[in-house]
mmCIF file of C-alpha atoms in Angstrom:
data_model
loop_
_atom_site.group_PDB
_atom_site.id
_atom_site.type_symbol
_atom_site.label_atom_id
_atom_site.label_comp_id
_atom_site.label_asym_id
_atom_site.label_seq_id
_atom_site.Cartn_x
_atom_site.Cartn_y
_atom_site.Cartn_z
ATOM 1 C CA UNK E 1 -11.846 -39.479 -52.837
ATOM 2 C CA UNK E 2 -14.522 -36.980 -54.172
ATOM 3 C CA UNK E 3 -15.059 -33.623 -51.259
ATOM 4 C CA UNK E 4 -14.474 -30.037 -50.408
ATOM 5 C CA UNK E 5 -11.374 -28.325 -50.077
ATOM 6 C CA UNK E 6 -10.906 -25.084 -48.645
ATOM 7 C CA UNK E 7 -8.126 -23.054 -47.550
ATOM 8 C CA UNK E 8 -5.808 -22.168 -45.022
ATOM 9 C CA UNK E 9 -7.837 -23.557 -42.661
ATOM 10 C CA UNK E 10 -6.471 -20.459 -41.094
ATOM 11 C CA UNK E 11 -6.129 -17.025 -42.461
ATOM 12 C CA UNK E 12 -4.825 -13.666 -40.221
ATOM 13 C CA UNK E 13 -4.887 -10.025 -42.222
ATOM 14 C CA UNK E 14 -4.960 -6.331 -41.077
ATOM 15 C CA UNK E 15 -7.525 -4.417 -41.325
ATOM 16 C CA UNK E 16 -8.092 -2.663 -44.645
ATOM 17 C CA UNK E 17 -6.288 -5.817 -46.590
ATOM 18 C CA UNK E 18 -8.599 -7.843 -49.637
ATOM 19 C CA UNK E 19 -7.942 -11.527 -48.681
ATOM 20 C CA UNK E 20 -9.286 -14.490 -50.961
ATOM 21 C CA UNK E 21 -10.855 -17.968 -50.069
ATOM 22 C CA UNK E 22 -10.021 -20.667 -51.664
ATOM 23 C CA UNK E 23 -12.710 -23.780 -52.522
ATOM 24 C CA UNK E 24 -11.737 -26.104 -54.924
ATOM 25 C CA UNK E 25 -14.476 -29.016 -55.100
ATOM 26 C CA UNK E 26 -13.605 -32.768 -57.246
ATOM 27 C CA UNK E 27 -17.960 -33.734 -56.883
ATOM 28 C CA UNK E 28 -18.428 -32.395 -60.342
ATOM 29 C CA UNK E 29 -21.096 -30.231 -58.740
ATOM 30 C CA UNK E 30 -22.728 -27.538 -60.486
ATOM 31 C CA UNK E 31 -23.531 -25.467 -58.025
ATOM 32 C CA UNK E 32 -21.580 -23.489 -55.238
ATOM 33 C CA UNK E 33 -21.625 -21.520 -51.639
ATOM 34 C CA UNK E 34 -20.377 -19.713 -49.374
ATOM 35 C CA UNK E 35 -21.627 -18.447 -45.925
ATOM 36 C CA UNK E 36 -20.786 -17.195 -43.512
ATOM 37 C CA UNK E 37 -20.821 -18.596 -39.916
ATOM 38 C CA UNK E 38 -21.191 -16.410 -36.987
ATOM 39 C CA UNK E 39 -21.893 -17.724 -33.081
ATOM 40 C CA UNK E 40 -24.846 -17.528 -32.421
ATOM 41 C CA UNK E 41 -25.955 -16.742 -36.122
ATOM 42 C CA UNK E 42 -25.989 -19.620 -37.923
ATOM 43 C CA UNK E 43 -25.316 -19.655 -41.402
ATOM 44 C CA UNK E 44 -26.082 -17.128 -43.801
ATOM 45 C CA UNK E 45 -25.328 -17.269 -47.171
ATOM 46 C CA UNK E 46 -22.430 -14.881 -49.293
ATOM 47 C CA UNK E 47 -22.883 -15.827 -53.027
ATOM 48 C CA UNK E 48 -24.167 -18.753 -54.839
ATOM 49 C CA UNK E 49 -23.124 -20.581 -58.842
ATOM 50 C CA UNK E 50 -25.325 -22.280 -60.254
ATOM 51 C CA UNK E 51 -22.622 -22.192 -63.717
ATOM 52 C CA UNK E 52 -19.287 -21.346 -65.089
ATOM 53 C CA UNK E 53 -19.538 -17.610 -65.407
ATOM 54 C CA UNK E 54 -22.394 -16.516 -63.329
ATOM 55 C CA UNK E 55 -23.013 -16.351 -59.342
ATOM 56 C CA UNK E 56 -25.384 -14.137 -57.466
ATOM 57 C CA UNK E 57 -25.647 -12.511 -54.293
ATOM 58 C CA UNK E 58 -26.701 -14.234 -50.523
ATOM 59 C CA UNK E 59 -28.520 -12.544 -47.879
ATOM 60 C CA UNK E 60 -25.145 -10.461 -46.882
ATOM 61 C CA UNK E 61 -22.769 -10.508 -50.767
ATOM 62 C CA UNK E 62 -22.149 -6.516 -48.995
ATOM 63 C CA UNK E 63 -18.014 -6.140 -48.922
ATOM 64 C CA UNK E 64 -17.407 -9.803 -50.257
ATOM 65 C CA UNK E 65 -16.849 -10.966 -53.931
ATOM 66 C CA UNK E 66 -16.712 -14.158 -56.880
ATOM 67 C CA UNK E 67 -15.614 -15.914 -59.278
ATOM 68 C CA UNK E 68 -16.301 -18.609 -60.866
ATOM 69 C CA UNK E 69 -13.943 -19.118 -64.240
ATOM 70 C CA UNK E 70 -13.581 -22.787 -63.739
ATOM 71 C CA UNK E 71 -16.304 -25.698 -62.178
ATOM 72 C CA UNK E 72 -14.319 -26.911 -60.080
ATOM 73 C CA UNK E 73 -13.560 -23.255 -58.345
ATOM 74 C CA UNK E 74 -15.074 -20.531 -56.814
ATOM 75 C CA UNK E 75 -12.986 -18.235 -54.751
ATOM 76 C CA UNK E 76 -14.076 -15.299 -52.385
ATOM 77 C CA UNK E 77 -12.779 -12.375 -51.504
ATOM 78 C CA UNK E 78 -12.973 -10.647 -48.441
ATOM 79 C CA UNK E 79 -12.576 -6.942 -49.371
ATOM 80 C CA UNK E 80 -11.905 -3.798 -47.211
ATOM 81 C CA UNK E 81 -15.190 -2.852 -47.886
ATOM 82 C CA UNK E 82 -16.643 -5.891 -45.441
ATOM 83 C CA UNK E 83 -17.377 -3.767 -41.333
ATOM 84 C CA UNK E 84 -16.554 -6.939 -39.833
ATOM 85 C CA UNK E 85 -14.857 -10.073 -41.662
ATOM 86 C CA UNK E 86 -14.016 -12.274 -38.871
ATOM 87 C CA UNK E 87 -15.873 -15.103 -39.230
ATOM 88 C CA UNK E 88 -15.854 -19.006 -39.944
ATOM 89 C CA UNK E 89 -16.125 -18.927 -43.730
ATOM 90 C CA UNK E 90 -18.120 -22.328 -45.200
ATOM 91 C CA UNK E 91 -17.847 -23.336 -48.979
ATOM 92 C CA UNK E 92 -20.251 -25.824 -49.536
ATOM 93 C CA UNK E 93 -21.910 -27.431 -53.154
ATOM 94 C CA UNK E 94 -24.657 -29.742 -54.814
ATOM 95 C CA UNK E 95 -25.799 -30.601 -58.319
ATOM 96 C CA UNK E 96 -28.056 -27.827 -59.016
ATOM 97 C CA UNK E 97 -31.160 -29.348 -58.454
ATOM 98 C CA UNK E 98 -30.030 -31.553 -56.007
ATOM 99 C CA UNK E 99 -31.514 -31.570 -52.591
ATOM 100 C CA UNK E 100 -28.480 -31.880 -50.820
ATOM 101 C CA UNK E 101 -24.946 -29.652 -49.927
ATOM 102 C CA UNK E 102 -22.010 -31.166 -49.151
ATOM 103 C CA UNK E 103 -19.538 -28.667 -46.991
ATOM 104 C CA UNK E 104 -15.958 -27.943 -46.573
ATOM 105 C CA UNK E 105 -14.138 -28.268 -43.299
ATOM 106 C CA UNK E 106 -14.010 -24.221 -43.145
ATOM 107 C CA UNK E 107 -11.943 -21.285 -43.139
ATOM 108 C CA UNK E 108 -11.408 -18.974 -39.949
ATOM 109 C CA UNK E 109 -10.430 -15.115 -40.810
ATOM 110 C CA UNK E 110 -9.068 -12.900 -38.669
ATOM 111 C CA UNK E 111 -8.407 -9.275 -38.888
ATOM 112 C CA UNK E 112 -6.880 -7.777 -36.906
ATOM 113 C CA UNK G 1 -38.767 -16.574 -48.046
ATOM 114 C CA UNK G 2 -38.520 -18.811 -45.498
ATOM 115 C CA UNK G 3 -37.351 -18.706 -41.019
ATOM 116 C CA UNK G 4 -36.234 -21.368 -39.366
ATOM 117 C CA UNK G 5 -36.291 -21.277 -35.185
ATOM 118 C CA UNK G 6 -34.171 -23.212 -33.040
ATOM 119 C CA UNK G 7 -35.458 -23.051 -29.227
ATOM 120 C CA UNK G 8 -32.708 -23.909 -27.753
ATOM 121 C CA UNK G 9 -29.068 -22.257 -28.563
ATOM 122 C CA UNK G 10 -27.575 -24.443 -25.458
ATOM 123 C CA UNK G 11 -28.631 -28.534 -24.431
ATOM 124 C CA UNK G 12 -26.486 -30.434 -21.958
ATOM 125 C CA UNK G 13 -27.829 -33.650 -20.513
ATOM 126 C CA UNK G 14 -26.655 -36.713 -18.983
ATOM 127 C CA UNK G 15 -24.308 -39.044 -20.868
ATOM 128 C CA UNK G 16 -27.003 -42.169 -21.639
ATOM 129 C CA UNK G 17 -30.152 -39.492 -21.475
ATOM 130 C CA UNK G 18 -32.646 -38.952 -24.293
ATOM 131 C CA UNK G 19 -32.843 -35.742 -26.261
ATOM 132 C CA UNK G 20 -35.098 -33.808 -28.635
ATOM 133 C CA UNK G 21 -33.667 -30.609 -30.234
ATOM 134 C CA UNK G 22 -36.613 -28.644 -31.437
ATOM 135 C CA UNK G 23 -36.775 -27.055 -34.666
ATOM 136 C CA UNK G 24 -39.486 -24.731 -36.360
ATOM 137 C CA UNK G 25 -40.039 -23.189 -39.635
ATOM 138 C CA UNK G 26 -41.985 -21.298 -41.945
ATOM 139 C CA UNK G 27 -42.475 -20.557 -45.425
ATOM 140 C CA UNK G 28 -45.233 -20.030 -48.013
ATOM 141 C CA UNK G 29 -44.671 -22.990 -49.792
ATOM 142 C CA UNK G 30 -43.661 -26.485 -48.953
ATOM 143 C CA UNK G 31 -39.435 -27.479 -48.090
ATOM 144 C CA UNK G 32 -37.316 -30.052 -47.145
ATOM 145 C CA UNK G 33 -35.673 -30.242 -43.744
ATOM 146 C CA UNK G 34 -32.747 -31.021 -42.559
ATOM 147 C CA UNK G 35 -30.340 -31.489 -39.748
ATOM 148 C CA UNK G 36 -26.501 -31.109 -39.422
ATOM 149 C CA UNK G 37 -23.986 -31.948 -37.392
ATOM 150 C CA UNK G 38 -20.961 -29.607 -36.697
ATOM 151 C CA UNK G 39 -18.155 -30.388 -34.850
ATOM 152 C CA UNK G 40 -15.130 -27.584 -33.658
ATOM 153 C CA UNK G 41 -13.277 -26.302 -36.005
ATOM 154 C CA UNK G 42 -15.020 -28.386 -38.403
ATOM 155 C CA UNK G 43 -17.627 -28.385 -41.687
ATOM 156 C CA UNK G 44 -20.943 -29.194 -42.053
ATOM 157 C CA UNK G 45 -22.400 -32.817 -42.057
ATOM 158 C CA UNK G 46 -25.951 -34.352 -42.555
ATOM 159 C CA UNK G 47 -26.925 -35.937 -39.956
ATOM 160 C CA UNK G 48 -30.462 -36.523 -42.178
ATOM 161 C CA UNK G 49 -33.268 -35.359 -44.508
ATOM 162 C CA UNK G 50 -36.297 -34.833 -44.911
ATOM 163 C CA UNK G 51 -38.376 -34.920 -48.988
ATOM 164 C CA UNK G 52 -41.076 -36.624 -48.001
ATOM 165 C CA UNK G 53 -43.465 -39.445 -48.071
ATOM 166 C CA UNK G 54 -43.542 -41.346 -44.567
ATOM 167 C CA UNK G 55 -42.742 -37.937 -41.490
ATOM 168 C CA UNK G 56 -40.275 -40.524 -39.719
ATOM 169 C CA UNK G 57 -36.645 -39.858 -40.546
ATOM 170 C CA UNK G 58 -33.245 -41.964 -39.347
ATOM 171 C CA UNK G 59 -29.882 -41.114 -39.746
ATOM 172 C CA UNK G 60 -26.934 -41.388 -39.342
ATOM 173 C CA UNK G 61 -25.408 -42.269 -35.337
ATOM 174 C CA UNK G 62 -28.982 -42.629 -34.299
ATOM 175 C CA UNK G 63 -30.811 -39.765 -35.165
ATOM 176 C CA UNK G 64 -33.954 -39.357 -35.934
ATOM 177 C CA UNK G 65 -36.271 -36.517 -36.853
ATOM 178 C CA UNK G 66 -40.435 -36.202 -37.333
ATOM 179 C CA UNK G 67 -41.490 -33.624 -39.444
ATOM 180 C CA UNK G 68 -44.491 -32.351 -38.469
ATOM 181 C CA UNK G 69 -46.479 -29.893 -41.218
ATOM 182 C CA UNK G 70 -49.415 -28.956 -38.904
ATOM 183 C CA UNK G 71 -47.456 -27.751 -36.109
ATOM 184 C CA UNK G 72 -44.283 -26.696 -39.197
ATOM 185 C CA UNK G 73 -40.950 -28.437 -36.652
ATOM 186 C CA UNK G 74 -38.958 -30.533 -37.602
ATOM 187 C CA UNK G 75 -37.591 -31.994 -34.373
ATOM 188 C CA UNK G 76 -34.500 -34.104 -33.687
ATOM 189 C CA UNK G 77 -34.237 -36.754 -31.437
ATOM 190 C CA UNK G 78 -31.665 -39.739 -29.729
ATOM 191 C CA UNK G 79 -32.594 -41.768 -27.216
ATOM 192 C CA UNK G 80 -29.440 -42.084 -25.882
ATOM 193 C CA UNK G 81 -27.137 -40.075 -25.778
ATOM 194 C CA UNK G 82 -23.134 -40.425 -25.468
ATOM 195 C CA UNK G 83 -20.155 -38.130 -25.525
ATOM 196 C CA UNK G 84 -19.198 -38.002 -28.845
ATOM 197 C CA UNK G 85 -22.673 -36.626 -29.656
ATOM 198 C CA UNK G 86 -21.151 -33.156 -28.010
ATOM 199 C CA UNK G 87 -21.037 -30.290 -31.347
ATOM 200 C CA UNK G 88 -23.142 -28.043 -32.422
ATOM 201 C CA UNK G 89 -26.419 -28.760 -34.395
ATOM 202 C CA UNK G 90 -28.313 -26.989 -37.569
ATOM 203 C CA UNK G 91 -31.993 -26.934 -38.792
ATOM 204 C CA UNK G 92 -32.373 -26.188 -42.042
ATOM 205 C CA UNK G 93 -34.860 -25.465 -45.056
ATOM 206 C CA UNK G 94 -34.175 -25.391 -48.509
ATOM 207 C CA UNK G 95 -37.906 -23.701 -50.672
ATOM 208 C CA UNK G 96 -39.168 -26.730 -53.074
ATOM 209 C CA UNK G 97 -39.412 -23.935 -55.057
ATOM 210 C CA UNK G 98 -36.387 -22.686 -55.221
ATOM 211 C CA UNK G 99 -34.010 -23.468 -58.300
ATOM 212 C CA UNK G 100 -30.760 -22.538 -57.389
ATOM 213 C CA UNK G 101 -30.580 -26.426 -55.701
ATOM 214 C CA UNK G 102 -29.811 -26.481 -52.117
ATOM 215 C CA UNK G 103 -29.409 -22.525 -51.265
ATOM 216 C CA UNK G 104 -30.026 -23.594 -47.694
ATOM 217 C CA UNK G 105 -31.481 -21.171 -44.473
ATOM 218 C CA UNK G 106 -30.430 -22.126 -41.461
ATOM 219 C CA UNK G 107 -31.294 -21.726 -37.874
ATOM 220 C CA UNK G 108 -29.036 -20.767 -35.219
ATOM 221 C CA UNK G 109 -27.719 -23.699 -34.038
ATOM 222 C CA UNK G 110 -27.852 -25.804 -30.183
ATOM 223 C CA UNK G 111 -24.971 -26.719 -28.797
ATOM 224 C CA UNK G 112 -25.697 -29.814 -27.411
ATOM 225 C CA UNK G 113 -23.682 -30.520 -24.428
ATOM 226 C CA UNK G 114 -23.433 -34.301 -23.082
ATOM 227 C CA UNK G 115 -22.153 -35.017 -20.164
ATOM 228 C CA UNK G 116 -20.473 -37.974 -18.294
#
């Protein structure tokens, strides 16, 4: 079945450590996105990528980094510079000029 | 720039009652409109979308929404809810002029709780 796989589902890290969240899709989509979800704030766009080896900052990119070395993969690194990293992170993909985004199941990151 | 406002953060209803979840948007250009549903600790699932044409859009699980351009609204409705409809619902817009695919702007979400 085609879809988006995020791993791990739950992740715990100590403050000051970088952590990388995985996102893999087999939908053959060119565009991929990372959103952050906090209670009562909806989803906010962190980074997006329309094509391999290219990506753009979203609304809240500070403290995050991404790479897009393969069409299928769009990992997100939460760096120690992110002041409030504890959140639910959602990855999505779409065709570049498509109108529907498909979402993964999310990764809940807790920093202690 | 676009923005989305979901007018109710929580909506409690009894089973088999009708429900309306309200969404207003602001944009300087034409938009696509979406409703997504999220169950606890899950990703988002598309309920329905408005792209063009008929302003009444039907989606999955018996939900429908009506696009009102003059009021810049896209309210979600269901005539009779079930316990299983308990979830968080998100309204979202995508700028038609946006070239980066489905870059979505989301509302804050509405928690629908269906009580027996």
